[in-house]
Every structure is written in structure tokens, then in C-alpha cells.
């Protein structure tokens, strides 16, 4: 965040299209609240969390108190905010770090959405109020070691056992699993894909954090294994049948990414802009050179377009008209542009941009994950290719 008046003025000048005018007073107030939280709680610590590969569990309850968990869900103790408000929060959190926005996405858009959309009344009452407060952490297990872009090939299986179920198999890349109390696990059954609520202390359930990540270091992803995990009959989410169950949750998370990616891009742009105004080379600030200005302008154009796209998709979501293919436009475009912006911002910072003292390369590394999960660039390209040609080219 900028601290002095001249930096604040240059940041202000960056909203050339006056996109703030598209946001209501309540939306701007929410943005200011989340921005303050990021400035106070995330920015001072993120370099250390990232370097030490630590997810700061201590801020989970604070996020709950701010109403950031299950933010767009109604009832059951959830904040019931609009899709645009949820997007604004995602953007501000990801300006801090993608790992922190990912926490909010996994908890709210994936785990809580799955229960909210597909759970029984008992399941909703049992889990959602505690999850909204951050007292219960959830995770969402779809990806497997051999089933990523094609979840229909999943091998995890839940077989009937009397009244209950026995779960066997493995999952990979499951966010938060080692600190979660409840796991939403998607498994094949004799009746197709179904979702199960699995308390993580159930015998046979193991979560092992993935080490050596070069991206998303301030967050947790795990390998899971299920060795004859016995579940009661009411562990199943009654409403979810087939891949529509998990896909509907992925769409919620993909929508948040449209906004979040632009938060990481904006933070990188602001870092590059501030640095270029102060750093002198050949007797002038870097910002005084045409090539630097071109870099900054190219970043700005894509941030303004990407933010406009986020607001547009948000308004459609609030109106109930947003289609999955439109989410693909936003997810593909904003991830692709954001990663380029972060890399260009790093270039403006020269050697200093290689360290954790500055955010752009950390953001760029994080965005490698963001462009990979919730459908890779290639998957969203295939979704859009299929939409415009009428010819599915997935296989
Ligand atoms: C940090 C992080 C967090 C994650 N969190 C979760 C989580 O909480 N829960 C969860 O279930 N999963 C999670 N994932 C998993 C993520 O959703 C998968 O990594 C993603 O779906 C891609 O699957 P894959 O890694 O197996 O790659 P693959 O599917 O093996 O793909 C490898 C490459 O091949 C390309 N490819 C695949 N199919 C085609 C095709 N038909 N045509 C052209 N190219 C193709 C892909 O685009 C990609 O570039 C997470 C991943 C990461 C990195």
C-alpha cells in the first residue's frame, strides 16, 4: 500500500476509467475494510509466511469476524453479501497474497458452497454456522493423483456397507486438508459421482501436506489417502448427483478468481509504479523513460479491462444470469493477463524484484497455481472453443 501523498495520488490516477464510479457506497466501504485488514494483518507478515511456507491459522477467526467466510451464502450464520461484494473482498485479499484468497475460496466457495447447495438441513445446521465463524475449517477433495483436468476418471470409490459407506482411494492438491475438521470428498459410487462429508479424524483418513512448492507457499495443499474409511449413511450430500455437484462449486470459486487475479496484478503494478518513480538510473527516475512508461501503461490497460470484466460478471451473477462459459472468459483472461502484469512489474524492479522485499514475483509464482486450479488455461480455452464452434475438443 502507498503511504505518502504523491504515491497515493499516482495510484488514484491509475483508475483512468473511473471504475470506482461503478461501485456503490457500501461496496467501496467493504473494499476499504478488507484493504485495511490486508494492510494491517497480511502485508507486514506475508514475506515471512511465504518464505517459511506457513499458513497463518491465527487469522482464520479474524476473517470469520470480518464476514469473509461463506460471504455470498444466505442463512445458517453466513453473511449473505452480494457476488460483487464477495469479488471485491477476493480482489483485496489477493492483493495481499493469493494464498490467503485461496483460503477464503476453499472454505467459502468450495467446502461451504457444497454443503449449502447440496447438503441436508441437518448437515447445513451442523457445519455452516461454525464454518462462517472460522471455528470449523473445511476442504474440498476432487483432484486425484491420476485425475486432474478430467475428474470423470476419478478412482476414489465409496461402496455401500450395510446402511453406511466405505471409502477407498486418494486425492491430491487438497487445500487446507491437514488443518480441516471436515472434508467434502467426491467419490465414484455404483450410482455415479457423489459427495461425502468426512470428519478428518475418521480412522483411515490421512492428510499429508505437499512440500517443496514454488508457488502458494503461504497456504496448505495435501495428499489425501482413504484406507477403508467407514462413513454413516448420512455422510452423503443428498442433493449432489454426478459431476454437476462439484462443478457447481468450482464455478463459485472460478468467479472469485476473476476478481482475485486482478488484485495480485494491481498490487504488482502499484509496486512497479512506486519503484519507477523513485529509482534513478542514468540520472533520471525509471518512470521518465518511454520503455518504462509503456510497460506501466500496458499493465494499467489490462488491469482496467480485467477489473471491468470482474464487475460485469459480478453484476450478472447478482442478477442470476451469469453462465459458466462467461466465467471461463473471466478466469482465463484475468489469470493470463495478471501473470504477465506481475512478470512485467518484476522487470521494472530489476534485481530487487527477485527478492521477497517486493511482491510481483511472489504474485507471479502464486498465479501459476491460480491459472492451474479451477480449470487450467487449456481447459477454459477448450470450454470456450466448444462454445463458439459447437465442437467439443476435450478428447
Ligand atoms: C495450489 C493448488 C491448489 C489446489 N487446490 C485444490 C483443491 O483444494 N481441491 C482439489 O480438488 N484440487 C485442487 N487443486 C488441483 C487442481 O485443480 C489441478 O491441479 C488441476 O485441475 C489440473 O490437474 P492436474 O494438475 O492433474 O493436471 P493435468 O490434468 O494432468 O494437466 C496437465 C497439463 O495438461 C493440460 N491438459 C489436460 N487435458 C488437456 C486436453 N484435453 N487438451 C489440452 N491440454 C490438456 C492441462 O491444461 C495442463 O497444462 C489444486 C492445485 C494447486 C496447484
mmCIF file of C-alpha atoms and ligand atoms in Angstrom, residues 102 106 110 139-150 171-176 186 213 215-216 219-221 250 366 368-370 372-379 382 393-395, ligand 1:
data_model
loop_
_atom_site.group_PDB
_atom_site.id
_atom_site.type_symbol
_atom_site.label_atom_id
_atom_site.label_comp_id
_atom_site.label_asym_id
_atom_site.label_seq_id
_atom_site.Cartn_x
_atom_site.Cartn_y
_atom_site.Cartn_z
ATOM 1 C CA UNK A 102 -7.336 -19.231 -1.734
ATOM 2 C CA UNK A 106 -11.670 -23.160 -0.446
ATOM 3 C CA UNK A 110 -15.866 -24.858 -2.319
ATOM 4 C CA UNK A 139 -11.669 -28.712 2.479
ATOM 5 C CA UNK A 140 -12.854 -29.939 -0.926
ATOM 6 C CA UNK A 141 -11.371 -33.076 -2.453
ATOM 7 C CA UNK A 142 -11.921 -33.598 -6.158
ATOM 8 C CA UNK A 143 -8.475 -33.860 -7.809
ATOM 9 C CA UNK A 144 -6.646 -37.206 -7.660
ATOM 10 C CA UNK A 145 -3.078 -38.257 -8.453
ATOM 11 C CA UNK A 146 -4.282 -39.564 -11.835
ATOM 12 C CA UNK A 147 -7.440 -37.455 -12.326
ATOM 13 C CA UNK A 148 -6.887 -33.698 -12.663
ATOM 14 C CA UNK A 149 -8.421 -31.925 -15.650
ATOM 15 C CA UNK A 150 -10.619 -34.971 -16.217
ATOM 16 C CA UNK A 171 -6.763 -37.261 -3.598
ATOM 17 C CA UNK A 172 -4.036 -34.746 -4.423
ATOM 18 C CA UNK A 173 -3.604 -30.985 -4.028
ATOM 19 C CA UNK A 174 -6.403 -30.657 -1.480
ATOM 20 C CA UNK A 175 -6.272 -27.199 0.092
ATOM 21 C CA UNK A 176 -6.374 -26.932 3.924
ATOM 22 C CA UNK A 186 -16.166 -36.556 -4.188
ATOM 23 C CA UNK A 213 6.091 -25.813 -3.505
ATOM 24 C CA UNK A 215 4.003 -21.251 -5.578
ATOM 25 C CA UNK A 216 1.271 -20.629 -2.969
ATOM 26 C CA UNK A 219 -1.088 -21.871 2.054
ATOM 27 C CA UNK A 220 -1.542 -25.603 2.540
ATOM 28 C CA UNK A 221 -2.303 -28.315 -0.016
ATOM 29 C CA UNK A 250 -15.922 -24.884 -8.912
ATOM 30 C CA UNK A 366 1.272 -17.761 -6.953
ATOM 31 C CA UNK A 368 0.989 -20.251 -11.680
ATOM 32 C CA UNK A 369 -1.267 -22.128 -9.264
ATOM 33 C CA UNK A 370 -4.258 -19.872 -9.832
ATOM 34 C CA UNK A 372 -3.841 -24.188 -12.923
ATOM 35 C CA UNK A 373 -6.600 -24.824 -10.380
ATOM 36 C CA UNK A 374 -10.317 -24.429 -11.023
ATOM 37 C CA UNK A 375 -9.640 -25.389 -14.636
ATOM 38 C CA UNK A 376 -6.327 -24.714 -16.360
ATOM 39 C CA UNK A 377 -5.920 -22.135 -19.130
ATOM 40 C CA UNK A 378 -6.197 -25.031 -21.569
ATOM 41 C CA UNK A 379 -9.433 -26.352 -20.039
ATOM 42 C CA UNK A 382 -11.475 -25.829 -24.642
ATOM 43 C CA UNK A 393 -12.293 -30.974 -28.377
ATOM 44 C CA UNK A 394 -11.581 -32.317 -24.876
ATOM 45 C CA UNK A 395 -10.732 -35.829 -26.059
HETATM 46 C C1 LIG B 1 -2.061 -24.722 -5.316
HETATM 47 C C2 LIG B 1 -3.132 -25.688 -5.778
HETATM 48 C C3 LIG B 1 -4.300 -25.818 -5.032
HETATM 49 C C4 LIG B 1 -5.282 -26.749 -5.421
HETATM 50 N N1 LIG B 1 -6.383 -26.929 -4.618
HETATM 51 C C5 LIG B 1 -7.256 -27.934 -4.917
HETATM 52 C C6 LIG B 1 -8.324 -28.254 -4.006
HETATM 53 O O1 LIG B 1 -8.485 -27.620 -2.950
HETATM 54 N N2 LIG B 1 -9.150 -29.293 -4.327
HETATM 55 C C7 LIG B 1 -8.998 -30.019 -5.475
HETATM 56 O O2 LIG B 1 -9.778 -30.931 -5.703
HETATM 57 N N3 LIG B 1 -7.978 -29.737 -6.343
HETATM 58 C C8 LIG B 1 -7.115 -28.730 -6.095
HETATM 59 N N4 LIG B 1 -6.061 -28.443 -6.953
HETATM 60 C C9 LIG B 1 -5.864 -29.292 -8.137
HETATM 61 C C10 LIG B 1 -6.122 -28.578 -9.453
HETATM 62 O O3 LIG B 1 -7.497 -28.371 -9.622
HETATM 63 C C11 LIG B 1 -5.487 -29.435 -10.574
HETATM 64 O O4 LIG B 1 -4.073 -29.292 -10.440
HETATM 65 C C12 LIG B 1 -5.937 -29.024 -11.953
HETATM 66 O O5 LIG B 1 -7.285 -29.367 -12.163
HETATM 67 C C13 LIG B 1 -5.100 -29.655 -13.058
HETATM 68 O O6 LIG B 1 -4.983 -31.028 -12.868
HETATM 69 P P1 LIG B 1 -3.535 -31.734 -12.906
HETATM 70 O O7 LIG B 1 -2.616 -30.951 -12.024
HETATM 71 O O8 LIG B 1 -3.739 -33.167 -12.615
HETATM 72 O O9 LIG B 1 -3.017 -31.523 -14.398
HETATM 73 P P2 LIG B 1 -3.412 -32.412 -15.689
HETATM 74 O O10 LIG B 1 -4.884 -32.528 -15.797
HETATM 75 O O11 LIG B 1 -2.593 -33.636 -15.694
HETATM 76 O O12 LIG B 1 -2.914 -31.437 -16.845
HETATM 77 C C14 LIG B 1 -1.526 -31.217 -17.160
HETATM 78 C C15 LIG B 1 -1.467 -30.261 -18.333
HETATM 79 O O13 LIG B 1 -2.159 -30.841 -19.466
HETATM 80 C C16 LIG B 1 -3.166 -29.963 -19.922
HETATM 81 N N5 LIG B 1 -4.321 -30.722 -20.428
HETATM 82 C C17 LIG B 1 -5.107 -31.596 -19.757
HETATM 83 N N6 LIG B 1 -6.071 -32.074 -20.558
HETATM 84 C C18 LIG B 1 -5.897 -31.465 -21.764
HETATM 85 C C19 LIG B 1 -6.582 -31.518 -23.006
HETATM 86 N N7 LIG B 1 -7.708 -32.268 -23.184
HETATM 87 N N8 LIG B 1 -6.116 -30.759 -24.033
HETATM 88 C C20 LIG B 1 -5.023 -29.982 -23.865
HETATM 89 N N9 LIG B 1 -4.337 -29.871 -22.728
HETATM 90 C C21 LIG B 1 -4.779 -30.615 -21.668
HETATM 91 C C22 LIG B 1 -3.534 -29.120 -18.706
HETATM 92 O O14 LIG B 1 -4.130 -27.903 -19.080
HETATM 93 C C23 LIG B 1 -2.170 -28.936 -18.056
HETATM 94 O O15 LIG B 1 -1.477 -27.890 -18.705
HETATM 95 C C24 LIG B 1 -5.094 -27.509 -6.598
HETATM 96 C C25 LIG B 1 -3.931 -27.332 -7.361
HETATM 97 C C26 LIG B 1 -2.944 -26.451 -6.954
HETATM 98 C C27 LIG B 1 -1.681 -26.313 -7.773
#
